[in-house]
Short mmCIF file of C-alpha atoms and ligand atoms in Angstrom, two decimals:
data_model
loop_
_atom_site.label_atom_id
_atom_site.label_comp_id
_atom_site.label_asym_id
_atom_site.label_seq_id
_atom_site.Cartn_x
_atom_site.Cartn_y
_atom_site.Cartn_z
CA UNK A 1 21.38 4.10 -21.55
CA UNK A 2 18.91 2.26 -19.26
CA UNK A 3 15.80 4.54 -17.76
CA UNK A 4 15.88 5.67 -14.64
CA UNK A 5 12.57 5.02 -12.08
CA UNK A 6 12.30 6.87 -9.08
CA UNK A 7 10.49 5.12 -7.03
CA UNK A 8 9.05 6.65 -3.77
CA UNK A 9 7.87 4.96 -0.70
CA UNK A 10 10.29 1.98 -1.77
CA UNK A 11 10.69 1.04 2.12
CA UNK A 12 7.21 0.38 2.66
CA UNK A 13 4.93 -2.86 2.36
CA UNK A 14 4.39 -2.75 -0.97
CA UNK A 15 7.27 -0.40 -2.45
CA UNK A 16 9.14 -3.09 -1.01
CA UNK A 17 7.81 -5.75 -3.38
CA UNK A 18 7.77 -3.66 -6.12
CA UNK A 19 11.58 -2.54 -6.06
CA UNK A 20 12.43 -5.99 -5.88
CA UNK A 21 10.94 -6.61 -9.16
CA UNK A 22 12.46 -3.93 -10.66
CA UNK A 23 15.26 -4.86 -10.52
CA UNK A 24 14.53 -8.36 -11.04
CA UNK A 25 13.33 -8.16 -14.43
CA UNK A 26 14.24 -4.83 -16.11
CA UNK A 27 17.59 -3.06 -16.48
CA UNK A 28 16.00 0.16 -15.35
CA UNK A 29 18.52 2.40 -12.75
CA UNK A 30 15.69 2.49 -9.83
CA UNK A 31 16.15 5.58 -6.95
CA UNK A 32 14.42 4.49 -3.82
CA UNK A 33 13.61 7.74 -1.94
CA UNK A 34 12.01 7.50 1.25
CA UNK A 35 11.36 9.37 4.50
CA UNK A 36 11.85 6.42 6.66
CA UNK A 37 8.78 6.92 8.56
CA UNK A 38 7.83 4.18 11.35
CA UNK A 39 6.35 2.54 7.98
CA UNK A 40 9.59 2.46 6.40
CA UNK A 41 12.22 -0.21 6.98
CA UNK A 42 15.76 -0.14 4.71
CA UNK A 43 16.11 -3.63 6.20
CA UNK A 44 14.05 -4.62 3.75
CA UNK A 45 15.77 -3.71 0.87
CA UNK A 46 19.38 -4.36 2.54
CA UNK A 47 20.00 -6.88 0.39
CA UNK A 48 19.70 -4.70 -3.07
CA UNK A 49 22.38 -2.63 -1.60
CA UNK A 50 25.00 -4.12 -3.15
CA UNK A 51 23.56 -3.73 -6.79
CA UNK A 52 25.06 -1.14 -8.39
CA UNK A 53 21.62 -0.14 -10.78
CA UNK A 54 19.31 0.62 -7.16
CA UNK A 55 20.33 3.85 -5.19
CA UNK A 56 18.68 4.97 -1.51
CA UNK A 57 18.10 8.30 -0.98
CA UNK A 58 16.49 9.70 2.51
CA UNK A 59 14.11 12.30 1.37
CA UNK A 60 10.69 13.66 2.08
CA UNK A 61 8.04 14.07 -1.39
CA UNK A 62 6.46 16.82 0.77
CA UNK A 63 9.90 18.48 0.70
CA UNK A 64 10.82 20.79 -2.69
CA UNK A 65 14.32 20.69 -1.40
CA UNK A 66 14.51 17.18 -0.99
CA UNK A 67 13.26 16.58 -4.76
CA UNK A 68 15.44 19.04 -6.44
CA UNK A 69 18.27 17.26 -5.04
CA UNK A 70 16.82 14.11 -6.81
CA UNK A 71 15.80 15.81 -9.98
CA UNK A 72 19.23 17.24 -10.63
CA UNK A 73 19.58 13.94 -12.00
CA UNK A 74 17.45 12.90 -14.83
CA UNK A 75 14.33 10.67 -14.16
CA UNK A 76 12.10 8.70 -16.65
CA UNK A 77 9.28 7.30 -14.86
CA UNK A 78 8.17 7.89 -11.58
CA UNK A 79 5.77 5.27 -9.72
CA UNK A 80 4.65 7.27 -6.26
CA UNK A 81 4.31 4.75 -3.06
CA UNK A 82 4.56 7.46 -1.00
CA UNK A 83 2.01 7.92 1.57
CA UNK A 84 0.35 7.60 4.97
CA UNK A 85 -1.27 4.26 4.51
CA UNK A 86 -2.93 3.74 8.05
CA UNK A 87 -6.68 4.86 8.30
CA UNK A 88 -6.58 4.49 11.87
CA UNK A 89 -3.76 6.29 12.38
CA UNK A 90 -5.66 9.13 10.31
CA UNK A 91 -8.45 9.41 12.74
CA UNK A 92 -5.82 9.74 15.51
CA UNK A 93 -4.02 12.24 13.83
CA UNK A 94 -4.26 13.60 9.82
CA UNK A 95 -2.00 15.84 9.66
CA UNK A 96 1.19 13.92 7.70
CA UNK A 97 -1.65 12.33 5.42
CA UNK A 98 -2.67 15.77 4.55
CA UNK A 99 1.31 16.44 4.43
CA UNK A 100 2.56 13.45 2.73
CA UNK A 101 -0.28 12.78 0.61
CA UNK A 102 -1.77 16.00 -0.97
CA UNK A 103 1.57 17.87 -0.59
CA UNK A 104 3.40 15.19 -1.83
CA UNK A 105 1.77 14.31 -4.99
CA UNK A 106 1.60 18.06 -5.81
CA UNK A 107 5.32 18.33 -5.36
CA UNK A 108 5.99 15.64 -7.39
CA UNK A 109 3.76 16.52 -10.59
CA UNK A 110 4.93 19.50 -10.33
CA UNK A 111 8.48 18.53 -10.67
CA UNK A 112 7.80 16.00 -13.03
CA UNK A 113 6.44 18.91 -15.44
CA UNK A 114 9.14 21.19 -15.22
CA UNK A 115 11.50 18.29 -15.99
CA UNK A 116 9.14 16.69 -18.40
CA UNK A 117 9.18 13.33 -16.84
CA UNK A 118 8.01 10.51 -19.39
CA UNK A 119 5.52 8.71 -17.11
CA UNK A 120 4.28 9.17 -14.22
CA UNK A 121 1.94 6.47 -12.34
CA UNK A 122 0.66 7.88 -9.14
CA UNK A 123 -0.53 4.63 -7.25
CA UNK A 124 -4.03 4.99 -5.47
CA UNK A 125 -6.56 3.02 -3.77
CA UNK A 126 -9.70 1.33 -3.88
CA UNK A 127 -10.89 3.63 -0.78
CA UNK A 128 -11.26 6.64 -2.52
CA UNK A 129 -14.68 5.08 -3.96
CA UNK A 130 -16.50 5.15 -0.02
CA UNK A 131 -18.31 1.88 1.06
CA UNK A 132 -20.45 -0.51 -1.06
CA UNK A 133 -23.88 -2.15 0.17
CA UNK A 134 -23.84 -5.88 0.03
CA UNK A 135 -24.45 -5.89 -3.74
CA UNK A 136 -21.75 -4.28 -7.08
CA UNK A 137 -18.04 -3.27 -7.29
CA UNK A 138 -16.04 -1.04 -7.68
CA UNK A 139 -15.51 0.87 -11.52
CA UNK A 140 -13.21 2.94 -12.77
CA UNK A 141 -16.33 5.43 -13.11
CA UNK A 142 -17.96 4.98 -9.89
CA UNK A 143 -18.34 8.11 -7.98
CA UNK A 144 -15.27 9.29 -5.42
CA UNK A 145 -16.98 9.33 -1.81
CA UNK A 146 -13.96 8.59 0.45
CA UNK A 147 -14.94 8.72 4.59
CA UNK A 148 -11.83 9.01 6.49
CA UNK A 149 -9.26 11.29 6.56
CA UNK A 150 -6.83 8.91 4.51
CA UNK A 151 -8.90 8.19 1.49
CA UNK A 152 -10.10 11.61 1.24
CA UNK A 153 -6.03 12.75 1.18
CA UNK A 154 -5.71 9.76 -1.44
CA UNK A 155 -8.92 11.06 -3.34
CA UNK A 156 -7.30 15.23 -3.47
CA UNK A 157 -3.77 13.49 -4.94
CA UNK A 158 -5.75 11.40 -7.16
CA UNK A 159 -7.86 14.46 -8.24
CA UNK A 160 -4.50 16.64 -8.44
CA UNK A 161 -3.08 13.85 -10.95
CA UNK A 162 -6.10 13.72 -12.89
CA UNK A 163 -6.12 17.66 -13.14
CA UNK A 164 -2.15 17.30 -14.60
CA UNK A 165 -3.27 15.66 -17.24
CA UNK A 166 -6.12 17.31 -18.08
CA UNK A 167 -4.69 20.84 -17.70
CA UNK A 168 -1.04 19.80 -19.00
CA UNK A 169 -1.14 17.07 -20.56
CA UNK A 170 0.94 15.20 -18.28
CA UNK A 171 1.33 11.60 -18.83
CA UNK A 172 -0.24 10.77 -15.61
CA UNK A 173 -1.51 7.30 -14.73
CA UNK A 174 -3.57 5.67 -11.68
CA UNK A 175 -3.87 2.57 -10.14
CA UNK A 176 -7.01 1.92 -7.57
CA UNK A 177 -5.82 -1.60 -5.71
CA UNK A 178 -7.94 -3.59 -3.56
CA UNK A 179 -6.68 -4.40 0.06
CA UNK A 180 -2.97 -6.46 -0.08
CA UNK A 181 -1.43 -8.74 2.32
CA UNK A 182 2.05 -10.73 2.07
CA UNK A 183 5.68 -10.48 3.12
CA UNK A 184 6.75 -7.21 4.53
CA UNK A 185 3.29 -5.42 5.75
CA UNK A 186 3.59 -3.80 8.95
CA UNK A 187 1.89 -5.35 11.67
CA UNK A 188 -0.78 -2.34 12.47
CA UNK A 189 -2.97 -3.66 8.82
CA UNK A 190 -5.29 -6.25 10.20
CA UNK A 191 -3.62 -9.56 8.46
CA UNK A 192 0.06 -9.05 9.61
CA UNK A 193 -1.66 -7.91 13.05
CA UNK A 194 -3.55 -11.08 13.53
CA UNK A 195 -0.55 -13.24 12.77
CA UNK A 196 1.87 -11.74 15.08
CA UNK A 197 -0.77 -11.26 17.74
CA UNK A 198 -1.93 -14.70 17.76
CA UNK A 199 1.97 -15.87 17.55
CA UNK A 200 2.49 -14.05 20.61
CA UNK A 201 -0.76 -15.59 22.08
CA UNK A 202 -2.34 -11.57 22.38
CA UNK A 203 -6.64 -10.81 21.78
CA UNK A 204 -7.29 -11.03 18.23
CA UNK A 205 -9.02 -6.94 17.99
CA UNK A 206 -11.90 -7.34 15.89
CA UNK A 207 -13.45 -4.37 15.02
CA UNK A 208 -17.25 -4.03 15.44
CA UNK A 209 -19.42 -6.87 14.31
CA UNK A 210 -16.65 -8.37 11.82
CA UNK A 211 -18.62 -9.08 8.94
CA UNK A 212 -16.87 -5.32 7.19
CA UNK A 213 -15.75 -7.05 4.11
CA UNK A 214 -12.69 -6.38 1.98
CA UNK A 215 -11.06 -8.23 -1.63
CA UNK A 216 -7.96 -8.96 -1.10
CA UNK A 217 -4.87 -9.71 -3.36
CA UNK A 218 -1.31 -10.51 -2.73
CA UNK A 219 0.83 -7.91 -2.83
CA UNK A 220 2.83 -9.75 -5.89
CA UNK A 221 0.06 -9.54 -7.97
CA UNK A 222 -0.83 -5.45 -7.32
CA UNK A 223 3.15 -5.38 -8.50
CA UNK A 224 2.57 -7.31 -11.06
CA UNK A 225 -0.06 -5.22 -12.38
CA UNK A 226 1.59 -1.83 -11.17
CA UNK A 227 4.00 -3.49 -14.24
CA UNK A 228 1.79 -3.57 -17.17
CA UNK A 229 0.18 -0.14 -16.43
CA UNK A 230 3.49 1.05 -16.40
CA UNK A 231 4.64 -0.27 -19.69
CA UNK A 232 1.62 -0.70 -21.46
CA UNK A 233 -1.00 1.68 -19.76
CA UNK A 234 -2.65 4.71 -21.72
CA UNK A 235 -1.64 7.68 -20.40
CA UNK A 236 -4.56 9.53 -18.71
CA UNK A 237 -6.06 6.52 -17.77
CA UNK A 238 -7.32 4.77 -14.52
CA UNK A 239 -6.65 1.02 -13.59
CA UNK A 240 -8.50 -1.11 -10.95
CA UNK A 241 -6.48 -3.58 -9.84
CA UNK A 242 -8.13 -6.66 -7.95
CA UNK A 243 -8.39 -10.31 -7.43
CA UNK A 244 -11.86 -11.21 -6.56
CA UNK A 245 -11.18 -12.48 -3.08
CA UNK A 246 -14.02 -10.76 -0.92
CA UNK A 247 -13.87 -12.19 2.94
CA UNK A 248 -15.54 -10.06 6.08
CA UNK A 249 -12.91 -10.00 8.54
CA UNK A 250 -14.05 -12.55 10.85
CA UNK A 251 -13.47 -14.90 8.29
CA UNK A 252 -9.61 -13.92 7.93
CA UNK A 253 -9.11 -13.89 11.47
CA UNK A 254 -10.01 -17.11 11.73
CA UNK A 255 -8.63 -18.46 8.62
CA UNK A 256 -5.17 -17.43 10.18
CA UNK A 257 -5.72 -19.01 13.56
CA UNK A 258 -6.52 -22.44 11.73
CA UNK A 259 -3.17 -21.92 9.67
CA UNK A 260 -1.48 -21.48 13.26
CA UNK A 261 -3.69 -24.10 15.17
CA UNK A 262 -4.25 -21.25 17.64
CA UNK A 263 -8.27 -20.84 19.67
CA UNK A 264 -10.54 -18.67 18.65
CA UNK A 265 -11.02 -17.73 22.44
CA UNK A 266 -8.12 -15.45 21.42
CA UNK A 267 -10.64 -13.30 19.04
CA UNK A 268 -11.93 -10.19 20.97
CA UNK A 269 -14.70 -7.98 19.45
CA UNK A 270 -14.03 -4.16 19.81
CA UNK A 271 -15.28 -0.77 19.21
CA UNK A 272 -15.52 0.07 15.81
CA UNK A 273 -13.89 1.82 13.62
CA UNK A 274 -15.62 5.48 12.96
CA UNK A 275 -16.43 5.92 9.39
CA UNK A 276 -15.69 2.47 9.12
CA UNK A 277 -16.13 1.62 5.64
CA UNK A 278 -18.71 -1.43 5.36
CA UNK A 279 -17.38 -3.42 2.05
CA UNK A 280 -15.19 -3.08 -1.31
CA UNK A 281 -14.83 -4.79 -4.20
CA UNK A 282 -12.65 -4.49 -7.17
CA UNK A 283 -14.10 -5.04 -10.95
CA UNK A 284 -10.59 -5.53 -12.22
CA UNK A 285 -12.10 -5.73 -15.70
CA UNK A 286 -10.64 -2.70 -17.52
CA UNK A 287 -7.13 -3.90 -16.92
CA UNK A 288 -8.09 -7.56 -17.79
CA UNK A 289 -9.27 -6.86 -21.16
CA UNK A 290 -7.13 -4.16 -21.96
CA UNK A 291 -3.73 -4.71 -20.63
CA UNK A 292 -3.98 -8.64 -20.15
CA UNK A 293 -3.70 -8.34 -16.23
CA UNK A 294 -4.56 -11.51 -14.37
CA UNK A 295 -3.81 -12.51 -10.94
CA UNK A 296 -1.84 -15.75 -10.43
CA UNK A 297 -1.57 -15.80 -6.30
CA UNK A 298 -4.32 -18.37 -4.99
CA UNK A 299 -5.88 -16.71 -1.96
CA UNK A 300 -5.62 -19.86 0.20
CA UNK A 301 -2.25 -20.84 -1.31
CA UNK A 302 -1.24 -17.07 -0.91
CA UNK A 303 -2.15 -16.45 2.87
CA UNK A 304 -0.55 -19.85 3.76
CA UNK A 305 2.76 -18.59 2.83
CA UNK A 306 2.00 -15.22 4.01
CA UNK A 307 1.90 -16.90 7.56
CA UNK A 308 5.15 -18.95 7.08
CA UNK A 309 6.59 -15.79 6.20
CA UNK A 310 6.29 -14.37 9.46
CA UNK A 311 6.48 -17.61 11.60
CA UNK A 312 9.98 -17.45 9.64
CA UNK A 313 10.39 -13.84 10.58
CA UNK A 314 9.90 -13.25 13.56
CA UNK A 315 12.27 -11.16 14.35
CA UNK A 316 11.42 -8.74 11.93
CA UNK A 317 8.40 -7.84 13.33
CA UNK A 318 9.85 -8.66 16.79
CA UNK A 319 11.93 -5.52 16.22
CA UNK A 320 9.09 -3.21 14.91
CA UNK A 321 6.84 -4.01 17.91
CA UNK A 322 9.00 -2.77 20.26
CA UNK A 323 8.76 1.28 21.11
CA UNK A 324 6.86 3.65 19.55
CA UNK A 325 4.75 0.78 18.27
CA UNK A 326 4.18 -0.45 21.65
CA UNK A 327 2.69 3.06 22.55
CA UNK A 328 0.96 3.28 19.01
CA UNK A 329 -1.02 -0.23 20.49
CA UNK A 330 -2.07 1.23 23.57
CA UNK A 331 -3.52 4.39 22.02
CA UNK A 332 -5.55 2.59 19.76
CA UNK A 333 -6.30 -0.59 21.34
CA UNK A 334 -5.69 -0.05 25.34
CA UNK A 335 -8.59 1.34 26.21
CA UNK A 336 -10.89 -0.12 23.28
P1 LIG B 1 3.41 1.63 3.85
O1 LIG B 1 2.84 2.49 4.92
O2 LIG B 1 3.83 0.24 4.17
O3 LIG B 1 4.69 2.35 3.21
C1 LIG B 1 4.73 3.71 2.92
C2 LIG B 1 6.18 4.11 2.65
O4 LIG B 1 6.20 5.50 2.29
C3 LIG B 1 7.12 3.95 3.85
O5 LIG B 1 8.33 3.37 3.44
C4 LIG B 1 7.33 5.37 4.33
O6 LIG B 1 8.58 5.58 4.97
C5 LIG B 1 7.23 6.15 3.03
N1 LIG B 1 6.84 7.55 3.23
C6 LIG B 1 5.85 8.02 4.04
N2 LIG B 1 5.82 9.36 3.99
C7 LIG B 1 6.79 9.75 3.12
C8 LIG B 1 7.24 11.01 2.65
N3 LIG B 1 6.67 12.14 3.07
N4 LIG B 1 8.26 11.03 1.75
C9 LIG B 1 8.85 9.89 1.33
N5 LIG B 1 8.48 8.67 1.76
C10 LIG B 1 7.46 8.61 2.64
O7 LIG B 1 2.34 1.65 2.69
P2 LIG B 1 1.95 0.51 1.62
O8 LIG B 1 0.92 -0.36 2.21
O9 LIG B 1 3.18 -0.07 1.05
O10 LIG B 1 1.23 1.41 0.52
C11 LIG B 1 1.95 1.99 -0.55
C12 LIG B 1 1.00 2.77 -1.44
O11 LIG B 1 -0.01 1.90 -1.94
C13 LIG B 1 0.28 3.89 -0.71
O12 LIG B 1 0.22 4.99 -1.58
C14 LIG B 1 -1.11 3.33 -0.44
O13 LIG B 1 -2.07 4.35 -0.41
C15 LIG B 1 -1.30 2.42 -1.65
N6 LIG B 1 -2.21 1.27 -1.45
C16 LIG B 1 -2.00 0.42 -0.39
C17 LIG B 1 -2.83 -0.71 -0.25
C18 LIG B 1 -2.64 -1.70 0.87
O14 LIG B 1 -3.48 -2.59 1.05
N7 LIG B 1 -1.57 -1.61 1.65
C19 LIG B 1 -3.87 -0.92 -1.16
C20 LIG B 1 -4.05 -0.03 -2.22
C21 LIG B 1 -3.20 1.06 -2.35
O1 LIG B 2 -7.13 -4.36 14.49
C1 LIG B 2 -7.88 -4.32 13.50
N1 LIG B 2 -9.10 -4.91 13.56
C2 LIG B 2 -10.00 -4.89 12.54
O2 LIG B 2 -11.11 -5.43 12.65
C3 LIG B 2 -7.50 -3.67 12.26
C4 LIG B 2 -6.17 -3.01 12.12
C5 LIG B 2 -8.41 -3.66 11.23
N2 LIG B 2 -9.63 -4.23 11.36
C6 LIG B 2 -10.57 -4.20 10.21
C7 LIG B 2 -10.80 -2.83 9.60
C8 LIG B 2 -11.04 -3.15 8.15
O3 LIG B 2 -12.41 -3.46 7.94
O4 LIG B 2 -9.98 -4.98 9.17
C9 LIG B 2 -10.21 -4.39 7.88
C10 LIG B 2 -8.87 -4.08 7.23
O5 LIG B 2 -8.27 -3.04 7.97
P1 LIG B 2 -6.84 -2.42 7.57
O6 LIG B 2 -5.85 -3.53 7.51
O7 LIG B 2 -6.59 -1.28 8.49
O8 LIG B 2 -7.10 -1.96 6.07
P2 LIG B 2 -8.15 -0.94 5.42
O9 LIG B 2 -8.67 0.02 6.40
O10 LIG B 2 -9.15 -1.78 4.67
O11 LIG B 2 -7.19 -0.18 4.38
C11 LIG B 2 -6.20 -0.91 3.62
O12 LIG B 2 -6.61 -1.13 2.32
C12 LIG B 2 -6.60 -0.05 1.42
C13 LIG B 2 -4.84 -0.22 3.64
O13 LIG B 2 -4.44 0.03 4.97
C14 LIG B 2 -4.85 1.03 2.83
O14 LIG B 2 -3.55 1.60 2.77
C15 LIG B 2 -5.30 0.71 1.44
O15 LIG B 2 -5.44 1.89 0.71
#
C-alpha cells in the first residue's frame, strides 16, 4: 500500500506548492491538515479535491486533540509547514508563533514517537542564523542568533527537533530555505505586496534605507529540494536550501515596477523594521554535493511569471485584501 504524508500547513504559500507536487509525482496518500488561519486558503488546493489519494482535515498542530484524531490513522512521513510565517506580524503580536510554532512542533514529535513515524522533516528557515555583514553565508554550522520573535520560535522548534533525535533517535530532518516568492504568497511578504500594491496604483512601503538584502528562490525549487531531503536525506541531518539570488530590496521593488511599467514615484521609504535583519545568504552546498540539489528557476525568468501570475489573479488576492487584511494594513503601515 502507498505511504501516507501528512502534510501540515498545506494551505499556505508554500504547502501549497508542495502538495501539488505530491501528488503530481508520487503515489503517496497526502493528509493536508491545516488551521485555516488568515494565511491559509483551501481555494488553493480546490482543485485536488476531487482526487481521491489527498484528504483535508481542519486541525490545529498546537492541538493534542486535533492530532490524535489524525494519528488514529497511520502516517509515514510527516513534512511540517505549519507556522506563523510573518515577522512583522510577530512584533505586533507573538503569541500564536510561540503557539503554533514551539507548541506545534513539540506536539507533533511527540506524536510522531509514540506512533513511530518513519520520517519526519520539520521545515525551517534561513532566519534562525540572525543577520550577516556584507561579506559570507549562511552554513549548516553557523551559529543560531535569531532577532525577532518569529525566528527565535523557528530556532526553539528547530532546537526541539534536533533534541528528538539526539535524545530518541528520531528520524528527524531540517530544511533552512532562503526567502521564496511565486504563485500563491500572501500579499503581506514584500514581493506579492509590491505587485498588488503597485497594480492597484498604492505607495510601494519600503522599509528603512532598502539596501536589507535577501537570496531569493522560487518557491518550486525550495519544493523541489524539500523532495530530495525527503527521499534521500540522512536522518539527523540539516539542509540549506538556496539559489544564490542576493538583491537589497530596493532592487526588487523596482525590478517589479519595470515588469508592470509602473513609476517609481510610487516607492515610499518607511520606518524600519525593529530588529530588522540586515542580509542572508544561503551556501546551498551541503545539499548540492550530497543530495544532487540544484535550482532550475531563473531569477529574472522566475519573477516575470511570478508577476503574470497575479496580473492573471487578481481576484485572488482581490479577495484576501478585503477585511481583516485591510485592518492588518493600517496597523502596520497607516501610521508608518
Ligand atoms: P504561510 O503563512 O503562507 O502558510 C502557513 C500555513 O500554516 C497556513 O496555511 C496556515 O493556515 C497554517 N497554519 C498556521 N498555524 C497553524 C496551526 N496552528 N495548525 C495548523 N496549520 C496552521 O507560510 P509559508 O510561507 O508557506 O511558510 C511555510 C513554512 O516554510 C513555514 O514553516 C515557514 O517558517 C517556512 N519558510 C518560509 C519561507 C518563505 O520565504 N515564505 C522561507 C523559509 C522557510
Ligand atoms: O512592506 C514591506 N517592506 C519592506 O521593505 C515588507 C513586508 C517587507 N520589507 C522588507 C523586509 C525584509 O528586509 O523586505 C524584506 C523581505 O520581507 P518579508 O517578505 O517580510 O520577508 P522576511 O522578513 O525576509 O522573511 C521571509 O523569509 C524567511 C518569510 O516571511 C519567512 O517566513 C521566512 O522564514
Amino acid at each position: 500500500m502507498a505511504d501516507t504524508v501528512l502534510i501540515t500547513g498545506g494551505c499556505g504559500f508554500i504547502g501549497t506548492n508542495f502538495v501539488r507536487r505530491m501528488l503530481e509525482r508520487y503515489d503517496y496518500n497526502i493528509i493536508n491538515l491545516d488551521k485555516l488561519t488568515y494565511a491559509g486558503n483551501l481555494e488553493n488546493l480546490a482543485d485536488c479535491g476531487n482526487n481521491d489519494r489527498y484528504t483535508f482535515v481542519r486541525g490545529d498542530v498546537a492541538s493534542v486533540d486535533d492530532l490524535e484524531k489524525v494519528f488514529a490513522k497511520p502516517i509515514d512521513i510527516i513534512v511540517n509547514f505549519a507556522a506563523e510565517s510573518h515577522v512583522d506580524r510577530s512584533i505586533i503580536d507573538p503569541d500564536s508563533f510561540i503557539r503554533t510554532n514551539i507548541n506545534g512542533t513539540f506536539n507533533l514529535l511527540e506524536m510522531a514517537r509514540r506512533k513511530n513515524t518513519r520520517r519526519f522533516i520539520q521545515i525551517s528557515t534561513d532566519e534562525v542564523y540572525g543577520s550577516l555583514g556584507s561579506t559570507g553565508a549562511f552554513h549548516e554550522d553557523t551559529p543560531l542568533s535569531p532577532n525577532s520573535p518569529y525566528s527565535a520560535s523557528k530556532t526553539s522548534a528547530d532546537l526541539l527537533a534536533t533534541a528528538y533525535f539526539k535524545t530518541f533517535g528520531m528520524p528527524v530532518i531540517i530544511t533552512r530555505c532562503s526567502n521564496n516568492y511565486g504563485p500563491y504568497q500572501f500579499p503581506e511578504k514584500l514581493i506579492p505586496l509590491i505587485i498588488t500594491n503597485a497594480l492597484a496604483d498604492k505607495e510601494l512601503p519600503v522599509y528603512g534605507d532598502g539596501l536589507n538584502v535577501r537570496d531569493w528562490i522560487h518557491v518550486k525549487d525550495h519544493c523541489a529540494a524539500i523532495d530530495l531531503v525527503m527521499h534521500k536525506g540522512e536522518t539527523g541531518n540539516i539542509y540549506n536550501i538556496g539559489a544564490s539570488n542576493e538583491k537589497a530590496n530596493i532592487e526588487i521593488v523596482k525590478l517589479v515596477l519595470a515588469i508592470l511599467g509602473k513609476p517609481e514615484s510610487l516607492i515610499r521609504y518607511v520606518t524600519d523594521r525593529p530588529g530588522h535583519d540586515r542580509r542572508y545568504a544561503i551556501d546551498s552546498g551541503k545539499i548540492t554535493g550530497q543530495l544532487g540539489y540544484k535550482p532550475s528557476v531563473d531569477f529574472a525568468e522566475g519573477m516575470r511569471e511570478t508577476v503574470e501570475w497575479y496580473v492573471d489573479n487578481r481576484e485572488w488576492w482581490e479577495r484576501i485584501k478585503t477585511g481583516a487584511y485591510l485592518e492588518y494594513y493600517e496597523k502596520m503601515y497607516g501610521s508608518r
